[in-house]
mmCIF file of C-alpha atoms and ligand atoms in Angstrom:
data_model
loop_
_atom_site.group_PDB
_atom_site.id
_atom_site.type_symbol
_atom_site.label_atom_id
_atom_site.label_comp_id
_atom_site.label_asym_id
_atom_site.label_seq_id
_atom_site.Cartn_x
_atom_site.Cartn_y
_atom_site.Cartn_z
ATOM 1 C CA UNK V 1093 14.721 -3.275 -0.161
ATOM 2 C CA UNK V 1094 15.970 -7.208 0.034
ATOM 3 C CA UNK V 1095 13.166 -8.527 -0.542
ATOM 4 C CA UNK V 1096 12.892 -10.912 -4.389
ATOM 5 C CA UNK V 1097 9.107 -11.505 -4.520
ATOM 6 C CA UNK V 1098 5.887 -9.663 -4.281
ATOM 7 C CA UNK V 1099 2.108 -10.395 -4.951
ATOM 8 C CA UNK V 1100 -0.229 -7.741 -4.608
ATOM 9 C CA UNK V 1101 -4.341 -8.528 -4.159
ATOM 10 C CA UNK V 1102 -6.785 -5.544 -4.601
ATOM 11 C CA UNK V 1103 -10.274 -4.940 -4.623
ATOM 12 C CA UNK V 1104 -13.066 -2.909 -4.950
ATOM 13 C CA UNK V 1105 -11.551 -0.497 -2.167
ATOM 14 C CA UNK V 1106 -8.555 0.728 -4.376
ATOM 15 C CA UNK V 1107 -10.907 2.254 -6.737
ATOM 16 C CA UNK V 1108 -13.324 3.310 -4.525
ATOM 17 C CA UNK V 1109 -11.584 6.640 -4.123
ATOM 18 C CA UNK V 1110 -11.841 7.008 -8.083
ATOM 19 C CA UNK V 1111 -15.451 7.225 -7.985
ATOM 20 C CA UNK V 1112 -16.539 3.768 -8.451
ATOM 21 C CA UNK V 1113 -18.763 1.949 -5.962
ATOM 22 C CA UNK V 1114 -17.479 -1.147 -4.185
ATOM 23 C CA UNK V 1115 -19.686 -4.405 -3.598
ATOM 24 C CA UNK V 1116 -20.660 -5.391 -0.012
ATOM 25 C CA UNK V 1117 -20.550 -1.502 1.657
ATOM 26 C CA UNK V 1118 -23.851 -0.137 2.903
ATOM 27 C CA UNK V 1119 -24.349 1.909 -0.423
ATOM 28 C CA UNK V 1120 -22.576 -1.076 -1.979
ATOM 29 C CA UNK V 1121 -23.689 -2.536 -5.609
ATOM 30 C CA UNK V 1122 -24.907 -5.989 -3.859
ATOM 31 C CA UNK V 1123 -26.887 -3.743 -1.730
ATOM 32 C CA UNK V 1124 -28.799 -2.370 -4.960
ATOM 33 C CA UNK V 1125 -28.977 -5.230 -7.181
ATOM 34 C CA UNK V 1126 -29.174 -9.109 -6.575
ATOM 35 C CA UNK V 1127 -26.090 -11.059 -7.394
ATOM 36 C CA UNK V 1128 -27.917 -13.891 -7.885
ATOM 37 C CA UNK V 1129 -30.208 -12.260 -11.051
ATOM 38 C CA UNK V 1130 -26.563 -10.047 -12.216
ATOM 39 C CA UNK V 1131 -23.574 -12.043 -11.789
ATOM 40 C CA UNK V 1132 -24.359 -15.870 -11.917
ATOM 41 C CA UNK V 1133 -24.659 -18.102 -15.398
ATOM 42 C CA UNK V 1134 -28.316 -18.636 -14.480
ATOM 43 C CA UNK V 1135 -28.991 -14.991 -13.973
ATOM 44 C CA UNK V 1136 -27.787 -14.554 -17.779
ATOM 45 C CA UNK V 1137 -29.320 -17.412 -18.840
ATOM 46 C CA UNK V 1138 -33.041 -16.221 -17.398
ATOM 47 C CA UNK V 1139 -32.849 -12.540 -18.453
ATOM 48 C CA UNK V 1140 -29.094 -11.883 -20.631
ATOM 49 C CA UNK V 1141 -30.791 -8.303 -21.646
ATOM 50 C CA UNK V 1142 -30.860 -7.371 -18.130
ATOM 51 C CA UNK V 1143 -27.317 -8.802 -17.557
ATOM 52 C CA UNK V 1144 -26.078 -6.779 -20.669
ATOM 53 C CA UNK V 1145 -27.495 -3.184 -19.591
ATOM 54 C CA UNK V 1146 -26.243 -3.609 -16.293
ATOM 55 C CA UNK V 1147 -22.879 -4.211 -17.397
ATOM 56 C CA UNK V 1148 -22.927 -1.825 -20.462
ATOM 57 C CA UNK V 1149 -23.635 0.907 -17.348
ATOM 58 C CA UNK V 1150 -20.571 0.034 -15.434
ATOM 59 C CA UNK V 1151 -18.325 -0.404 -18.805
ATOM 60 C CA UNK V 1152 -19.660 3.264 -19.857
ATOM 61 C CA UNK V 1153 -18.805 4.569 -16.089
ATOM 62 C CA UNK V 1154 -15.218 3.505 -16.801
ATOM 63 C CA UNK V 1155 -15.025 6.202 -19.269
ATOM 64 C CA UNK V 1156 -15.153 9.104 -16.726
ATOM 65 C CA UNK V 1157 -13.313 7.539 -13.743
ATOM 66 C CA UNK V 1158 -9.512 8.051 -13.473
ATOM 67 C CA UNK V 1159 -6.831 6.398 -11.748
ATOM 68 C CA UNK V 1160 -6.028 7.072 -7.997
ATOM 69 C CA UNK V 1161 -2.543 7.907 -6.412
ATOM 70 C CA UNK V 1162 -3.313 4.161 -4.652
ATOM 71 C CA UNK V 1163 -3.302 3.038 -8.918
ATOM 72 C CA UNK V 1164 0.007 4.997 -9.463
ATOM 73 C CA UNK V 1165 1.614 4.478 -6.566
ATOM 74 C CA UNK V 1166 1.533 0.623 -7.185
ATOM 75 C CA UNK V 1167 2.445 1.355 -10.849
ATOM 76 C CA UNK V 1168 5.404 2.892 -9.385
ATOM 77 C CA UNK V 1169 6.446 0.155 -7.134
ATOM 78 C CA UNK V 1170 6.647 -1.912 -10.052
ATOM 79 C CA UNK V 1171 9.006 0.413 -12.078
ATOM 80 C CA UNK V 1172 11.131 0.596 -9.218
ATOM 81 C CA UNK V 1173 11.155 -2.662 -7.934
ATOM 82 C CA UNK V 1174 13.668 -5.027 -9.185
ATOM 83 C CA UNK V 1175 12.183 -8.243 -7.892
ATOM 84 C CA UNK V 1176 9.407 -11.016 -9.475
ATOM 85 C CA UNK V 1177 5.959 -8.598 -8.515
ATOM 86 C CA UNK V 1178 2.797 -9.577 -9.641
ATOM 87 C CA UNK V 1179 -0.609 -7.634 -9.503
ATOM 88 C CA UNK V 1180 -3.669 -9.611 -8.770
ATOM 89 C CA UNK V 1181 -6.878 -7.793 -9.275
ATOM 90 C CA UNK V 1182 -10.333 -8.848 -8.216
ATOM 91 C CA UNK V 1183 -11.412 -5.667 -10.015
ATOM 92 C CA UNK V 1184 -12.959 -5.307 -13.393
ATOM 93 C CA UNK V 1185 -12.450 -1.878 -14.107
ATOM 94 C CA UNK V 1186 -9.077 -0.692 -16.012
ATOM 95 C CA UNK V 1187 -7.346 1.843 -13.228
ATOM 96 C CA UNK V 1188 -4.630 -0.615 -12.826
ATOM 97 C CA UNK V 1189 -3.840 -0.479 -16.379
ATOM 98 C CA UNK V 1190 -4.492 3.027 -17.012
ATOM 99 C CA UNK V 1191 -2.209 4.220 -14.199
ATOM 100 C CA UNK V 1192 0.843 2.081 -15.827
ATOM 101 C CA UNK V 1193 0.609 -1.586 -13.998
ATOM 102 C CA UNK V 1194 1.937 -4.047 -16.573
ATOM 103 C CA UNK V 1195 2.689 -7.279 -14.338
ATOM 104 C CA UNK V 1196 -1.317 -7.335 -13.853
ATOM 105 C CA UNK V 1197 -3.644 -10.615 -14.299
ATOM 106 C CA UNK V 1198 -7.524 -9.653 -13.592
ATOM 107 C CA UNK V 1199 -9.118 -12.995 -11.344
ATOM 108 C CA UNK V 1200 -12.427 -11.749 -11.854
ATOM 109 C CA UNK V 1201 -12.132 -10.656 -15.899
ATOM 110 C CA UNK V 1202 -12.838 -7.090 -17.391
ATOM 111 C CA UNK V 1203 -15.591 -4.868 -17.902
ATOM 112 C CA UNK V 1204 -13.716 -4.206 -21.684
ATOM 113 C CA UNK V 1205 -13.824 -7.410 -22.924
ATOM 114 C CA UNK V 1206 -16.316 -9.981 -24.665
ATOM 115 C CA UNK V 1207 -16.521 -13.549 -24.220
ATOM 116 C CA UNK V 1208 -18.136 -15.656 -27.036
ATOM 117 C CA UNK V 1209 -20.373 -18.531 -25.306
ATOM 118 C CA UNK V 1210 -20.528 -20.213 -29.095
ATOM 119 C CA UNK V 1211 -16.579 -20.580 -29.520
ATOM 120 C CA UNK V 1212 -15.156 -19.439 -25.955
ATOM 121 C CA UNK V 1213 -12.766 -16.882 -27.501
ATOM 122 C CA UNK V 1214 -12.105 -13.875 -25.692
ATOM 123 C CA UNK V 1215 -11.796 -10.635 -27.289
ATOM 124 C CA UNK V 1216 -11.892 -6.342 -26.423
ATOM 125 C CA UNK V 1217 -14.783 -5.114 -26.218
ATOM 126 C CA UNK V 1218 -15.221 -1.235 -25.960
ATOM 127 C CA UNK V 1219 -18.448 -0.576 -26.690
ATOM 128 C CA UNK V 1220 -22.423 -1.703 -25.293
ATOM 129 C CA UNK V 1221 -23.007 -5.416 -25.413
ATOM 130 C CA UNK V 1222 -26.764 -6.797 -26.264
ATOM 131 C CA UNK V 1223 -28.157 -10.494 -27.447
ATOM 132 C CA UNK V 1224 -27.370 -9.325 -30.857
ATOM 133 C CA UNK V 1225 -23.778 -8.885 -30.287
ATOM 134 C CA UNK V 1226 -21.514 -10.882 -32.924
ATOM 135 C CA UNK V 1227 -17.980 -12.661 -32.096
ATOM 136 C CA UNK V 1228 -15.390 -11.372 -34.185
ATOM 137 C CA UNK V 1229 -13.931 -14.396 -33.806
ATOM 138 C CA UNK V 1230 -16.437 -17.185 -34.880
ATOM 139 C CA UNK V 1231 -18.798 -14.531 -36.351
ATOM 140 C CA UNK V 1232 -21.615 -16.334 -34.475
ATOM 141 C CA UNK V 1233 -24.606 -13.539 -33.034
ATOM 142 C CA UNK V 1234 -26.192 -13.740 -29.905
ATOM 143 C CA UNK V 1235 -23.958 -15.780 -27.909
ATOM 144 C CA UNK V 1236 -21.829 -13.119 -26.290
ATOM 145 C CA UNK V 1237 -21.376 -12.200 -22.714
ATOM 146 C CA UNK V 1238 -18.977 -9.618 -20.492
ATOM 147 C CA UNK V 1239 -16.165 -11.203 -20.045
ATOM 148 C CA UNK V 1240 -16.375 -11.217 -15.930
ATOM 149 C CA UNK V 1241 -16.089 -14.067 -13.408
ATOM 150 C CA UNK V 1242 -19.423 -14.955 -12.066
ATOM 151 C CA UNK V 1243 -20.529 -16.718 -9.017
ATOM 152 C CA UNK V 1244 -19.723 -20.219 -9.478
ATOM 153 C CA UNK V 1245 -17.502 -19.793 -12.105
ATOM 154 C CA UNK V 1246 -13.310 -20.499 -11.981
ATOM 155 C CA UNK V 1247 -11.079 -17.331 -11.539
ATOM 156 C CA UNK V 1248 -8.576 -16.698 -14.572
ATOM 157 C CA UNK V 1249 -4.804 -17.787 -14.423
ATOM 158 C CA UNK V 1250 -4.716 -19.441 -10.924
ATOM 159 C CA UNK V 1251 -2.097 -21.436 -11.353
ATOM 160 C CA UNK V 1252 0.296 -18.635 -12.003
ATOM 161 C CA UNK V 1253 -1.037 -16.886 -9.023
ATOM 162 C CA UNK V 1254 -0.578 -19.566 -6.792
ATOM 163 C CA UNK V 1255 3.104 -20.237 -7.993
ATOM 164 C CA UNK V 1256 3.406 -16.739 -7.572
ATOM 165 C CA UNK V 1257 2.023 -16.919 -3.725
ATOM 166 C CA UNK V 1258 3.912 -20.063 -3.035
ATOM 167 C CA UNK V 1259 7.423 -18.232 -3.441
ATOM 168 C CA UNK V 1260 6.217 -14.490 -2.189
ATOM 169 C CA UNK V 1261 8.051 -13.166 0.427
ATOM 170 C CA UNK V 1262 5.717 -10.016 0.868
ATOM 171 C CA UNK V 1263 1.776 -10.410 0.624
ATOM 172 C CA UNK V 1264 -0.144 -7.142 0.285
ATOM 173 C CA UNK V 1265 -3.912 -7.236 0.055
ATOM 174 C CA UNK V 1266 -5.691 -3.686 -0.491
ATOM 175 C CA UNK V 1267 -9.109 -2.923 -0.155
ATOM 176 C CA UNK V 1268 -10.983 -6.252 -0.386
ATOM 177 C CA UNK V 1269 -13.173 -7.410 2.109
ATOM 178 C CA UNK V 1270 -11.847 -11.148 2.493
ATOM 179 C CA UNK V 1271 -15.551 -12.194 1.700
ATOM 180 C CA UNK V 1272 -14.631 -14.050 -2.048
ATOM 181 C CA UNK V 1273 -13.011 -17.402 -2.375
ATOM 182 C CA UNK V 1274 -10.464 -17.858 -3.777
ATOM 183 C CA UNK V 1275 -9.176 -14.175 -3.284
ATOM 184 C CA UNK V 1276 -9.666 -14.860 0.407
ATOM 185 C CA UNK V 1277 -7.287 -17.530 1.123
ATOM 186 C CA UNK V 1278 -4.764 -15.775 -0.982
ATOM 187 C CA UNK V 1279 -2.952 -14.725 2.947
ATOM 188 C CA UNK V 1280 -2.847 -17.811 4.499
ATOM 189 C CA UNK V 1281 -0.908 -19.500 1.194
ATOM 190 C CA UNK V 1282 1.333 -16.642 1.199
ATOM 191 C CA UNK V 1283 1.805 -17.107 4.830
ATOM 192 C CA UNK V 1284 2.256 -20.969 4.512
ATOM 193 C CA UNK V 1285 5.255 -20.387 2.131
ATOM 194 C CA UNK V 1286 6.711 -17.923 4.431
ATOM 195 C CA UNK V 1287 5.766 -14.499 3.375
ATOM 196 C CA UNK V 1288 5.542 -11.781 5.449
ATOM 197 C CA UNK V 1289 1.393 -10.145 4.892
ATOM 198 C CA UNK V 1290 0.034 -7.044 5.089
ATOM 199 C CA UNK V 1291 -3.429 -5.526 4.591
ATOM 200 C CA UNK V 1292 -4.048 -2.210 3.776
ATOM 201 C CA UNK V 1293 -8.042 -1.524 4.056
ATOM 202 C CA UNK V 1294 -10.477 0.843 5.322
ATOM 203 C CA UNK V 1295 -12.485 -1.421 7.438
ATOM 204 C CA UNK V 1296 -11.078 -4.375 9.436
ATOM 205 C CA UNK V 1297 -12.397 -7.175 6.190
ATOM 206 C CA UNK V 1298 -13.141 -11.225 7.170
ATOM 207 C CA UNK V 1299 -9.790 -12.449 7.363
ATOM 208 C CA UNK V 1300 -8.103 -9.812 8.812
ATOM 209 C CA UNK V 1301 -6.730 -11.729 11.806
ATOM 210 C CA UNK V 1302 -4.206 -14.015 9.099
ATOM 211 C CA UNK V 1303 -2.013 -10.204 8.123
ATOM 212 C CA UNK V 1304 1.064 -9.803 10.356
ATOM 213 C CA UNK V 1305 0.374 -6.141 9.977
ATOM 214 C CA UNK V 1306 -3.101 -4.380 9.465
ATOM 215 C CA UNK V 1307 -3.054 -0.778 8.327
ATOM 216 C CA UNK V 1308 -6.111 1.136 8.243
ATOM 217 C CA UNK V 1309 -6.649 3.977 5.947
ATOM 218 C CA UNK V 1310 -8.325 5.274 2.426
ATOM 219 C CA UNK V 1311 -6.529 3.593 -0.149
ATOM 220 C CA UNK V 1312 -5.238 6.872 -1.781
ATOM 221 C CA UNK V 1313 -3.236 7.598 1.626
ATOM 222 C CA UNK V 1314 -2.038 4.491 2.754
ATOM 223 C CA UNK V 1315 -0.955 2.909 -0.574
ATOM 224 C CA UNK V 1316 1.688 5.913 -2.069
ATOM 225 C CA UNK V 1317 3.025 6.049 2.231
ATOM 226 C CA UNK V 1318 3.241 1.810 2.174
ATOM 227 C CA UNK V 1319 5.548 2.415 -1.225
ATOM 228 C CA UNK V 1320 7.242 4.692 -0.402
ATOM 229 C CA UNK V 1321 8.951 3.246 2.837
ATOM 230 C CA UNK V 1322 9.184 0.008 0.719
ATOM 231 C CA UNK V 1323 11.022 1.483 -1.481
ATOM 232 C CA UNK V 1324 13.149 3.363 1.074
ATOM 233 C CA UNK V 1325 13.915 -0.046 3.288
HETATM 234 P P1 OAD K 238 -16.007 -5.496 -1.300
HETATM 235 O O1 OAD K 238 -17.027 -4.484 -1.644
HETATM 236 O O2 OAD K 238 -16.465 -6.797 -0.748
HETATM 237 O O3 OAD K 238 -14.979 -4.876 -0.242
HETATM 238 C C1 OAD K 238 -14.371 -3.633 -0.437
HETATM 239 C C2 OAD K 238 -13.459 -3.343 0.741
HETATM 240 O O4 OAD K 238 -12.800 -2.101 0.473
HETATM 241 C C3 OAD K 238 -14.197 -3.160 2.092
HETATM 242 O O5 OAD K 238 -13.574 -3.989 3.068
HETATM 243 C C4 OAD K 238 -14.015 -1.680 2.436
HETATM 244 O O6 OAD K 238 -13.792 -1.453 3.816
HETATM 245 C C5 OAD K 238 -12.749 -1.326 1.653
HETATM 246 N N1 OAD K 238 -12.698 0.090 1.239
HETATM 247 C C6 OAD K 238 -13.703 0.903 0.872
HETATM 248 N N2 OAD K 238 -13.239 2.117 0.523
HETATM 249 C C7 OAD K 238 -11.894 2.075 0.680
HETATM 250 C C8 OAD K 238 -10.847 3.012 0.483
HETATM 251 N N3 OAD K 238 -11.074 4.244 0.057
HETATM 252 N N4 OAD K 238 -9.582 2.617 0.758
HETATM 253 C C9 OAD K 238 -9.326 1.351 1.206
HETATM 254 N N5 OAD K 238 -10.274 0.429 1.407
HETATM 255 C C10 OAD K 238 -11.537 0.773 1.140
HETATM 256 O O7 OAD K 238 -15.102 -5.702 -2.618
HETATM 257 P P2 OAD K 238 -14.119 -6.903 -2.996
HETATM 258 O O8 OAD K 238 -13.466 -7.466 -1.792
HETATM 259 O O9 OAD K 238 -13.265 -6.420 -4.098
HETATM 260 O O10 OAD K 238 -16.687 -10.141 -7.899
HETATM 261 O O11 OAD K 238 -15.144 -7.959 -3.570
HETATM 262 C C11 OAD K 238 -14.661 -9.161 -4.115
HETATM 263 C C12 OAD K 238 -15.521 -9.596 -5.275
HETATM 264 O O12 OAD K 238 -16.889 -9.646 -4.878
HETATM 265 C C13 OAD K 238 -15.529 -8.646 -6.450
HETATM 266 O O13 OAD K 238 -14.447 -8.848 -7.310
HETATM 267 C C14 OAD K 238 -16.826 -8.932 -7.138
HETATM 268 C C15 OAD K 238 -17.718 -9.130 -5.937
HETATM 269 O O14 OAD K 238 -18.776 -9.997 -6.107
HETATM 270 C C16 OAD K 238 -17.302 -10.234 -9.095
HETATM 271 O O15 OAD K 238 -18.106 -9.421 -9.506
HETATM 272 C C17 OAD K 238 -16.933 -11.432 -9.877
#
């Protein structure tokens, strides 16, 4: 393997096979529940006890889920690989972590963490969140919030991703359905500076005609098979 740089994008798909539901699928969570009312600043302003149990539900679920060989078999990659590789995750479950990915940065935040709407600090957080919650920062009650990307809102650390994009020479993007901006137009950058893109997804997604190659396939299959002849190129 010649190749020097590598930026990953996964969604919901990768951890699908773990047990946890995606978003936009026909049993999908936006199918359930109304984005608008569960992950926008105005839904939390109108009704935060609502926002709170819905994400204390999907915190607690990460308890029981595990990692997937898709998980490992990008942890893997980026023992082996010798090259600049970076992990961007629209997902705010910890699989990626848990399965060994260090060179991770999660876009859309994390289900395990807090973040304090009195002195924007972010913290862990473990446990069930509520309007009585306290920062352990600033100490101030009532003003905490999951610490997750809504609607509206600007993705985490995109200037590293895009520097990262803007010298990639291999784009992979695994089970996301192309249907989020920014996350979506993550291809056609890392075409523009040259990179050769893949997409590795059950269903064809939005964007799908921008990948030089298309491979379709549950995650937990076509990830550890993509790796491996990577790693054997
Ligand atoms: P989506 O639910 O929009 O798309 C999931 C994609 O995964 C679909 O294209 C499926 O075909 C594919 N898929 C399902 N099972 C799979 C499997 N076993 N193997 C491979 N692919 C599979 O999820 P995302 O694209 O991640 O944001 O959604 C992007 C963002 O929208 C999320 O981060 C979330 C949501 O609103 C926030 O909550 C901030």
């Amino acid at each position: 393997m010649i190749l020097s740089s590598i930026v990953i994008l996964t969604g919901a798909g990768i951890s699908k096979e773990s047990g946890l539901d995606t978003f936009r699928d026909k049993n999908g969570i936006w199918a359930k529940v109304d984005h608008r009312e569960l992950a926008t600043p105005e839904g939390f302003e109108h009704d935060p006890a609502r926002v709170h149990a819905f994400y204390n539900q999907r915190r607690r679920q990460l308890r029981d889920v595990q990692p997937n060989a898709a998980h490992h078999a990008l942890a893997r990659l980026e023992g082996a690989y010798k090259g600049a590789l970076l992990l961007v995750t629209q997902n705010v479950d910890d699989l990626h972590e848990s399965a060994g990915s260090r060179k991770l940065i999660h876009m859309h935040g994390e289900l395990n963490a807090g973040l304090c709407g009195a002195c924007g600090q972010r913290c862990r957080w473990k446990s069930d969140m509520s309007t009585h919650s306290q920062c352990p920062s600033c100490r101030t009650v009532g003003r905490m919030r999951p610490d997750i990307v809504w609607f509206g809102e600007m993705p985490y650390q995109m200037d590293r991703i895009y520097r990262a994009l803007g010298q990639a020479e291999l784009f992979i993007a695994i089970g996301t359905s192309g249907n989020v901006y920014p996350a979506a137009q993550f291809v056609e950058e890392a075409a523009h500076a040259g990179a050769r893109t893949v997409e590795i997804n059950l269903d064809a997604s939005e964007n799908t005609s921008h990948f030089d190659e298309v491979i379709r396939g549950p995650a937990t299959q076509a990830v550890p098979d993509f790796v491996e002849r990577l790693l054997g190129a």
